mmCIF file of C-alpha atoms in Angstrom:
data_model
loop_
_atom_site.group_PDB
_atom_site.id
_atom_site.type_symbol
_atom_site.label_atom_id
_atom_site.label_comp_id
_atom_site.label_asym_id
_atom_site.label_seq_id
_atom_site.Cartn_x
_atom_site.Cartn_y
_atom_site.Cartn_z
ATOM 1 C CA UNK A 1 3.069 -2.154 31.251
ATOM 2 C CA UNK A 2 1.642 -5.691 30.329
ATOM 3 C CA UNK A 3 3.076 -6.899 26.897
ATOM 4 C CA UNK A 4 0.447 -6.986 24.201
ATOM 5 C CA UNK A 5 0.055 -10.088 21.682
ATOM 6 C CA UNK A 6 -2.563 -8.186 19.480
ATOM 7 C CA UNK A 7 -4.167 -5.008 19.622
ATOM 8 C CA UNK A 8 -7.361 -3.931 17.782
ATOM 9 C CA UNK A 9 -7.077 -0.151 16.628
ATOM 10 C CA UNK A 10 -10.373 1.943 16.787
ATOM 11 C CA UNK A 11 -11.905 2.874 13.414
ATOM 12 C CA UNK A 12 -11.391 6.582 14.099
ATOM 13 C CA UNK A 13 -7.606 5.761 14.462
ATOM 14 C CA UNK A 14 -7.676 3.791 11.319
ATOM 15 C CA UNK A 15 -9.728 6.816 9.434
ATOM 16 C CA UNK A 16 -6.798 8.997 10.681
ATOM 17 C CA UNK A 17 -4.246 6.675 9.360
ATOM 18 C CA UNK A 18 -5.687 6.294 5.940
ATOM 19 C CA UNK A 19 -6.591 10.230 5.527
ATOM 20 C CA UNK A 20 -2.926 10.940 6.466
ATOM 21 C CA UNK A 21 -1.016 8.280 4.547
ATOM 22 C CA UNK A 22 -3.123 8.319 1.147
ATOM 23 C CA UNK A 23 -4.262 12.120 1.225
ATOM 24 C CA UNK A 24 -7.941 11.266 1.015
ATOM 25 C CA UNK A 25 -10.900 12.961 2.720
ATOM 26 C CA UNK A 26 -12.104 9.871 5.146
ATOM 27 C CA UNK A 27 -15.941 10.347 6.149
ATOM 28 C CA UNK A 28 -16.398 7.276 8.161
ATOM 29 C CA UNK A 29 -14.841 3.714 9.023
ATOM 30 C CA UNK A 30 -16.137 0.547 10.296
ATOM 31 C CA UNK A 31 -14.333 -2.605 11.600
ATOM 32 C CA UNK A 32 -15.337 -5.313 9.316
ATOM 33 C CA UNK A 33 -13.416 -8.188 10.929
ATOM 34 C CA UNK A 34 -10.698 -8.821 13.624
ATOM 35 C CA UNK A 35 -8.887 -12.039 13.986
ATOM 36 C CA UNK A 36 -5.408 -12.844 12.720
ATOM 37 C CA UNK A 37 -5.587 -9.261 10.657
ATOM 38 C CA UNK A 38 -8.074 -6.354 11.090
ATOM 39 C CA UNK A 39 -10.120 -5.279 8.298
ATOM 40 C CA UNK A 40 -11.689 -1.940 7.969
ATOM 41 C CA UNK A 41 -14.303 -0.579 5.694
ATOM 42 C CA UNK A 42 -13.302 2.859 4.725
ATOM 43 C CA UNK A 43 -15.733 5.456 3.442
ATOM 44 C CA UNK A 44 -14.138 8.564 1.658
ATOM 45 C CA UNK A 45 -15.158 11.420 -0.990
ATOM 46 C CA UNK A 46 -13.491 9.654 -3.487
ATOM 47 C CA UNK A 47 -15.448 5.990 -2.838
ATOM 48 C CA UNK A 48 -15.192 3.127 -0.573
ATOM 49 C CA UNK A 49 -11.717 1.182 0.025
ATOM 50 C CA UNK A 50 -10.830 -1.616 2.313
ATOM 51 C CA UNK A 51 -7.978 -1.123 4.866
ATOM 52 C CA UNK A 52 -5.957 -4.571 6.068
ATOM 53 C CA UNK A 53 -3.968 -3.796 9.040
ATOM 54 C CA UNK A 54 -1.679 -7.282 9.228
ATOM 55 C CA UNK A 55 -0.537 -8.629 12.648
ATOM 56 C CA UNK A 56 2.888 -7.584 13.814
ATOM 57 C CA UNK A 57 4.003 -11.439 13.862
ATOM 58 C CA UNK A 58 2.036 -12.581 10.864
ATOM 59 C CA UNK A 59 3.442 -10.546 7.708
ATOM 60 C CA UNK A 60 6.522 -8.182 7.903
ATOM 61 C CA UNK A 61 6.202 -4.960 5.624
ATOM 62 C CA UNK A 62 8.543 -6.509 3.171
ATOM 63 C CA UNK A 63 6.444 -9.334 2.735
ATOM 64 C CA UNK A 64 3.259 -7.168 2.761
ATOM 65 C CA UNK A 65 4.857 -5.184 0.038
ATOM 66 C CA UNK A 66 5.460 -8.369 -1.877
ATOM 67 C CA UNK A 67 1.745 -9.263 -1.950
ATOM 68 C CA UNK A 68 1.162 -5.593 -2.867
ATOM 69 C CA UNK A 69 3.331 -5.926 -6.250
ATOM 70 C CA UNK A 70 2.123 -9.242 -7.005
ATOM 71 C CA UNK A 71 -1.676 -7.878 -6.558
ATOM 72 C CA UNK A 72 -0.402 -5.093 -8.826
ATOM 73 C CA UNK A 73 0.683 -7.491 -11.308
ATOM 74 C CA UNK A 74 -2.342 -9.637 -11.166
ATOM 75 C CA UNK A 75 -4.974 -6.645 -11.477
ATOM 76 C CA UNK A 76 -2.811 -5.213 -14.643
ATOM 77 C CA UNK A 77 -3.247 -9.036 -16.202
ATOM 78 C CA UNK A 78 -7.068 -8.785 -15.742
ATOM 79 C CA UNK A 79 -6.717 -11.843 -13.323
ATOM 80 C CA UNK A 80 -9.732 -10.955 -10.858
ATOM 81 C CA UNK A 81 -7.995 -9.308 -8.249
ATOM 82 C CA UNK A 82 -8.723 -6.001 -6.220
ATOM 83 C CA UNK A 83 -6.007 -3.599 -6.542
ATOM 84 C CA UNK A 84 -3.924 -2.156 -3.775
ATOM 85 C CA UNK A 85 -3.653 1.543 -3.623
ATOM 86 C CA UNK A 86 -0.137 3.258 -3.116
ATOM 87 C CA UNK A 87 0.017 5.678 -0.308
ATOM 88 C CA UNK A 88 0.690 9.253 -1.174
ATOM 89 C CA UNK A 89 4.501 8.887 -0.944
ATOM 90 C CA UNK A 90 4.225 6.197 -3.819
ATOM 91 C CA UNK A 91 5.019 3.281 -1.308
ATOM 92 C CA UNK A 92 3.333 -0.386 -1.805
ATOM 93 C CA UNK A 93 2.536 -1.086 1.691
ATOM 94 C CA UNK A 94 2.351 1.337 4.854
ATOM 95 C CA UNK A 95 3.565 0.784 8.197
ATOM 96 C CA UNK A 96 1.783 1.786 11.691
ATOM 97 C CA UNK A 97 3.105 1.684 15.143
ATOM 98 C CA UNK A 98 1.003 -0.379 17.580
ATOM 99 C CA UNK A 99 1.753 -1.790 21.238
ATOM 100 C CA UNK A 100 2.763 -5.110 19.963
ATOM 101 C CA UNK A 101 5.222 -3.821 17.146
ATOM 102 C CA UNK A 102 5.230 -2.310 13.701
ATOM 103 C CA UNK A 103 2.196 -3.387 11.641
ATOM 104 C CA UNK A 104 2.172 -3.257 8.008
ATOM 105 C CA UNK A 105 -1.028 -2.301 6.163
ATOM 106 C CA UNK A 106 -2.616 -1.901 2.689
ATOM 107 C CA UNK A 107 -5.579 -0.080 1.224
ATOM 108 C CA UNK A 108 -7.380 -2.102 -1.234
ATOM 109 C CA UNK A 109 -9.890 -1.120 -3.917
ATOM 110 C CA UNK A 110 -13.529 -2.010 -2.852
ATOM 111 C CA UNK A 111 -15.089 -4.525 -5.148
ATOM 112 C CA UNK A 112 -18.870 -4.421 -5.139
ATOM 113 C CA UNK A 113 -20.279 -7.910 -5.141
ATOM 114 C CA UNK A 114 -21.781 -10.899 -3.291
ATOM 115 C CA UNK A 115 -20.957 -14.163 -1.974
ATOM 116 C CA UNK A 116 -22.012 -16.452 -4.894
ATOM 117 C CA UNK A 117 -24.016 -19.614 -4.248
ATOM 118 C CA UNK A 118 -22.443 -23.057 -5.089
ATOM 119 C CA UNK A 119 -23.305 -24.688 -8.463
ATOM 120 C CA UNK A 120 -21.845 -26.377 -11.097
ATOM 121 C CA UNK A 121 -21.601 -23.395 -13.512
ATOM 122 C CA UNK A 122 -20.160 -21.188 -10.986
ATOM 123 C CA UNK A 123 -17.517 -23.614 -10.121
ATOM 124 C CA UNK A 124 -16.522 -24.008 -13.858
ATOM 125 C CA UNK A 125 -15.936 -19.830 -13.778
ATOM 126 C CA UNK A 126 -14.114 -20.378 -10.633
ATOM 127 C CA UNK A 127 -11.864 -22.781 -12.088
ATOM 128 C CA UNK A 128 -11.069 -20.783 -15.160
ATOM 129 C CA UNK A 129 -10.191 -17.952 -12.964
ATOM 130 C CA UNK A 130 -7.899 -19.676 -10.753
ATOM 131 C CA UNK A 131 -6.141 -20.927 -13.817
ATOM 132 C CA UNK A 132 -5.712 -17.536 -15.138
ATOM 133 C CA UNK A 133 -4.795 -16.475 -11.835
ATOM 134 C CA UNK A 134 -1.973 -19.051 -12.075
ATOM 135 C CA UNK A 135 -0.882 -18.133 -15.450
ATOM 136 C CA UNK A 136 -0.772 -14.489 -14.678
ATOM 137 C CA UNK A 137 1.584 -15.439 -11.491
ATOM 138 C CA UNK A 138 4.040 -17.348 -13.526
ATOM 139 C CA UNK A 139 4.658 -14.083 -15.325
ATOM 140 C CA UNK A 140 5.498 -12.181 -12.065
ATOM 141 C CA UNK A 141 9.008 -11.243 -11.929
ATOM 142 C CA UNK A 142 9.246 -10.627 -8.164
ATOM 143 C CA UNK A 143 11.449 -12.886 -5.624
ATOM 144 C CA UNK A 144 9.957 -15.989 -4.466
ATOM 145 C CA UNK A 145 7.909 -15.762 -0.990
ATOM 146 C CA UNK A 146 7.749 -19.304 0.757
ATOM 147 C CA UNK A 147 6.143 -20.411 3.882
ATOM 148 C CA UNK A 148 7.842 -19.543 7.040
ATOM 149 C CA UNK A 149 6.769 -22.557 8.668
ATOM 150 C CA UNK A 150 7.339 -26.128 6.891
ATOM 151 C CA UNK A 151 4.825 -28.750 7.006
ATOM 152 C CA UNK A 152 7.042 -30.765 9.223
ATOM 153 C CA UNK A 153 7.388 -27.914 11.764
ATOM 154 C CA UNK A 154 3.449 -27.719 11.630
ATOM 155 C CA UNK A 155 2.915 -31.446 12.153
ATOM 156 C CA UNK A 156 5.118 -31.235 15.100
ATOM 157 C CA UNK A 157 3.134 -28.294 16.695
ATOM 158 C CA UNK A 158 -0.286 -29.954 16.005
ATOM 159 C CA UNK A 159 1.042 -33.219 17.539
ATOM 160 C CA UNK A 160 2.105 -31.237 20.835
ATOM 161 C CA UNK A 161 -1.155 -29.847 21.022
ATOM 162 C CA UNK A 162 -2.970 -33.092 20.738
ATOM 163 C CA UNK A 163 -1.067 -35.040 23.556
ATOM 164 C CA UNK A 164 -4.017 -35.766 25.520
ATOM 165 C CA UNK A 165 -5.775 -37.246 22.504
ATOM 166 C CA UNK A 166 -3.679 -40.315 21.548
ATOM 167 C CA UNK A 167 -5.805 -41.604 18.934
ATOM 168 C CA UNK A 168 -5.810 -38.224 17.108
ATOM 169 C CA UNK A 169 -2.250 -37.728 17.430
ATOM 170 C CA UNK A 170 -1.820 -41.006 15.863
ATOM 171 C CA UNK A 171 -3.837 -40.158 12.922
ATOM 172 C CA UNK A 172 -1.940 -36.838 12.353
ATOM 173 C CA UNK A 173 1.609 -38.373 12.910
ATOM 174 C CA UNK A 174 0.853 -41.040 10.314
ATOM 175 C CA UNK A 175 -0.884 -39.086 7.817
ATOM 176 C CA UNK A 176 1.436 -36.083 8.179
ATOM 177 C CA UNK A 177 4.655 -38.205 7.735
ATOM 178 C CA UNK A 178 3.099 -40.098 4.598
ATOM 179 C CA UNK A 179 2.200 -36.554 3.153
ATOM 180 C CA UNK A 180 5.616 -35.245 3.205
ATOM 181 C CA UNK A 181 7.122 -38.435 1.815
ATOM 182 C CA UNK A 182 4.458 -38.646 -1.153
ATOM 183 C CA UNK A 183 5.017 -34.842 -1.846
ATOM 184 C CA UNK A 184 9.140 -35.081 -1.923
ATOM 185 C CA UNK A 185 8.656 -38.248 -4.326
ATOM 186 C CA UNK A 186 6.223 -36.342 -6.678
ATOM 187 C CA UNK A 187 8.351 -33.152 -6.283
ATOM 188 C CA UNK A 188 10.246 -32.550 -9.687
ATOM 189 C CA UNK A 189 6.868 -33.717 -11.567
ATOM 190 C CA UNK A 190 4.670 -31.167 -10.286
ATOM 191 C CA UNK A 191 3.601 -27.901 -11.357
ATOM 192 C CA UNK A 192 5.275 -25.327 -8.807
ATOM 193 C CA UNK A 193 4.604 -21.798 -8.252
ATOM 194 C CA UNK A 194 2.891 -18.919 -6.895
ATOM 195 C CA UNK A 195 -0.213 -19.772 -5.099
ATOM 196 C CA UNK A 196 -3.364 -18.013 -3.764
ATOM 197 C CA UNK A 197 -3.201 -20.170 -0.883
ATOM 198 C CA UNK A 198 -6.987 -19.991 0.290
ATOM 199 C CA UNK A 199 -9.119 -20.882 -3.077
ATOM 200 C CA UNK A 200 -12.646 -21.282 -1.335
ATOM 201 C CA UNK A 201 -15.734 -19.508 -1.902
ATOM 202 C CA UNK A 202 -15.255 -17.482 1.158
ATOM 203 C CA UNK A 203 -12.849 -15.518 -0.836
ATOM 204 C CA UNK A 204 -14.746 -15.223 -4.047
ATOM 205 C CA UNK A 205 -16.982 -12.312 -4.769
ATOM 206 C CA UNK A 206 -19.268 -12.144 -7.947
ATOM 207 C CA UNK A 207 -19.851 -8.610 -9.379
ATOM 208 C CA UNK A 208 -21.019 -6.809 -11.886
ATOM 209 C CA UNK A 209 -17.479 -7.082 -13.690
ATOM 210 C CA UNK A 210 -17.136 -10.893 -13.007
ATOM 211 C CA UNK A 211 -15.544 -12.858 -10.385
ATOM 212 C CA UNK A 212 -13.050 -11.789 -7.888
ATOM 213 C CA UNK A 213 -10.511 -13.591 -5.881
ATOM 214 C CA UNK A 214 -9.220 -11.756 -2.875
ATOM 215 C CA UNK A 215 -7.158 -12.184 0.288
ATOM 216 C CA UNK A 216 -3.799 -12.909 -0.962
ATOM 217 C CA UNK A 217 -1.930 -12.802 2.437
ATOM 218 C CA UNK A 218 -1.357 -16.616 2.136
ATOM 219 C CA UNK A 219 0.137 -16.472 -1.263
ATOM 220 C CA UNK A 220 3.550 -18.041 -1.830
ATOM 221 C CA UNK A 221 5.536 -20.564 -3.886
ATOM 222 C CA UNK A 222 4.243 -24.103 -3.533
ATOM 223 C CA UNK A 223 3.009 -26.892 -5.539
ATOM 224 C CA UNK A 224 0.019 -25.806 -7.723
ATOM 225 C CA UNK A 225 -1.953 -28.578 -6.631
ATOM 226 C CA UNK A 226 -2.313 -27.011 -3.108
ATOM 227 C CA UNK A 227 -4.323 -24.254 -4.785
ATOM 228 C CA UNK A 228 -7.061 -27.348 -5.321
ATOM 229 C CA UNK A 229 -7.443 -28.525 -1.868
ATOM 230 C CA UNK A 230 -10.146 -26.447 -0.759
ATOM 231 C CA UNK A 231 -12.582 -27.353 -3.794
ATOM 232 C CA UNK A 232 -11.195 -31.168 -3.878
ATOM 233 C CA UNK A 233 -13.535 -32.037 -1.028
ATOM 234 C CA UNK A 234 -16.527 -30.592 -2.583
ATOM 235 C CA UNK A 235 -19.048 -32.198 -4.943
ATOM 236 C CA UNK A 236 -18.085 -29.669 -7.780
ATOM 237 C CA UNK A 237 -14.613 -30.418 -8.003
ATOM 238 C CA UNK A 238 -15.134 -31.976 -11.719
ATOM 239 C CA UNK A 239 -16.599 -28.881 -12.781
ATOM 240 C CA UNK A 240 -13.853 -26.727 -11.211
ATOM 241 C CA UNK A 241 -11.098 -28.845 -12.808
ATOM 242 C CA UNK A 242 -12.932 -28.507 -16.399
ATOM 243 C CA UNK A 243 -13.098 -24.607 -16.077
ATOM 244 C CA UNK A 244 -9.180 -24.686 -14.998
ATOM 245 C CA UNK A 245 -8.525 -27.038 -18.098
ATOM 246 C CA UNK A 246 -10.161 -24.432 -20.329
ATOM 247 C CA UNK A 247 -7.392 -22.093 -19.613
ATOM 248 C CA UNK A 248 -4.360 -24.349 -18.255
ATOM 249 C CA UNK A 249 -3.700 -27.692 -18.053
ATOM 250 C CA UNK A 250 -3.586 -29.961 -15.165
ATOM 251 C CA UNK A 251 -0.808 -32.314 -15.018
ATOM 252 C CA UNK A 252 -1.448 -35.975 -14.036
ATOM 253 C CA UNK A 253 1.222 -35.758 -11.094
ATOM 254 C CA UNK A 254 -0.920 -32.564 -9.538
ATOM 255 C CA UNK A 255 -3.875 -34.818 -9.623
ATOM 256 C CA UNK A 256 -2.095 -37.569 -7.902
ATOM 257 C CA UNK A 257 -0.781 -35.469 -5.264
ATOM 258 C CA UNK A 258 -3.682 -33.757 -4.475
ATOM 259 C CA UNK A 259 -4.943 -35.975 -1.615
ATOM 260 C CA UNK A 260 -1.625 -35.425 0.053
ATOM 261 C CA UNK A 261 -1.834 -31.923 -0.587
ATOM 262 C CA UNK A 262 -5.146 -31.992 1.046
ATOM 263 C CA UNK A 263 -3.439 -33.522 4.199
ATOM 264 C CA UNK A 264 -1.070 -30.897 4.514
ATOM 265 C CA UNK A 265 -3.785 -28.220 4.213
ATOM 266 C CA UNK A 266 -5.849 -29.873 6.623
ATOM 267 C CA UNK A 267 -2.983 -30.359 9.029
ATOM 268 C CA UNK A 268 -2.217 -26.553 8.618
ATOM 269 C CA UNK A 269 -5.845 -25.779 9.503
ATOM 270 C CA UNK A 270 -5.200 -27.895 12.783
ATOM 271 C CA UNK A 271 -2.438 -25.808 13.542
ATOM 272 C CA UNK A 272 -4.541 -22.457 13.125
ATOM 273 C CA UNK A 273 -7.320 -23.839 15.347
ATOM 274 C CA UNK A 274 -5.053 -25.886 17.929
ATOM 275 C CA UNK A 275 -2.308 -23.645 18.332
ATOM 276 C CA UNK A 276 -2.596 -20.043 16.814
ATOM 277 C CA UNK A 277 -6.273 -19.229 16.976
ATOM 278 C CA UNK A 278 -6.144 -19.868 21.021
ATOM 279 C CA UNK A 279 -3.581 -17.517 21.241
ATOM 280 C CA UNK A 280 -5.643 -14.810 19.734
ATOM 281 C CA UNK A 281 -8.929 -15.951 21.013
ATOM 282 C CA UNK A 282 -8.205 -18.260 23.944
ATOM 283 C CA UNK A 283 -8.870 -21.735 24.539
ATOM 284 C CA UNK A 284 -12.513 -21.746 24.257
ATOM 285 C CA UNK A 285 -12.334 -21.128 20.637
ATOM 286 C CA UNK A 286 -11.269 -24.831 20.605
ATOM 287 C CA UNK A 287 -14.872 -25.689 21.350
ATOM 288 C CA UNK A 288 -16.428 -24.125 18.176
ATOM 289 C CA UNK A 289 -15.760 -27.405 16.600
ATOM 290 C CA UNK A 290 -13.491 -26.454 13.683
ATOM 291 C CA UNK A 291 -10.699 -28.653 14.842
ATOM 292 C CA UNK A 292 -12.751 -31.718 15.366
ATOM 293 C CA UNK A 293 -14.475 -31.186 11.845
ATOM 294 C CA UNK A 294 -10.879 -31.091 10.584
ATOM 295 C CA UNK A 295 -9.865 -34.159 12.176
ATOM 296 C CA UNK A 296 -12.970 -36.170 10.840
ATOM 297 C CA UNK A 297 -12.142 -34.869 7.257
ATOM 298 C CA UNK A 298 -8.612 -36.215 7.914
ATOM 299 C CA UNK A 299 -10.180 -39.664 9.110
ATOM 300 C CA UNK A 300 -12.364 -39.480 5.997
ATOM 301 C CA UNK A 301 -9.323 -39.025 3.749
ATOM 302 C CA UNK A 302 -7.036 -41.777 5.343
ATOM 303 C CA UNK A 303 -9.774 -44.127 4.902
ATOM 304 C CA UNK A 304 -9.584 -43.060 1.083
ATOM 305 C CA UNK A 305 -5.919 -43.163 0.846
ATOM 306 C CA UNK A 306 -5.723 -46.763 2.295
#
């Protein structure tokens, strides 16, 4: 039998899994997205929910249980986070056997809403939401969760993937090293805590009850400035920062370190598109242009940092 790196369960199989684990009457199940993790929309007599099935090599059940407890805490605090549902046995996370190994899963409440259009007023609300998220996360009593792969390891893997592109390799090597040095220098002056890990409009929903920030599987302990990197490259950063300051202060050191946090985030993005994604989707995925656009952004940032 061939080894399997990633399986995609059928919606019917997921429907049975949810019905058994949560003791609800499932009427339909649809696969919404399949990449690192698989996401399904579940229809039940009690309403809709979203089942997220985590890749076996992405998050362990213990890591997903940490995410679930954090989400419960944030939802209780009114921080604009969907609430995960515990299994019928009261467990924060479920585990399903798959050909590639055990896969953790969470059933999330369905939040009705739409992807909002970018505008200044929205980004002010977005900034206030993220600041409230950070403030609530400061009160989370759970253990720390750090990235499995550090910036130095990520940079080395990207450099290997760029072996036949010497100019791009030199750019990543120079900026990656400088970012590591700068963030170590700023270290103690930075606001550290639990970060969402992917603060962009892609993970924001505007619903009848306000804004919701979902997709917490990259959450972990980092400099808080790292949660500003997705917005820092947009024309709306000043609006976002103004909204953030209405709830929580932004330190001068965090703003000074922000360009270097952007470098770290862009190198991590390169790792996804040059190393991780090809393993899931094949090397043809590199032709989609995401890596080239990320390298172009690094070049622009390098010019700014000179």
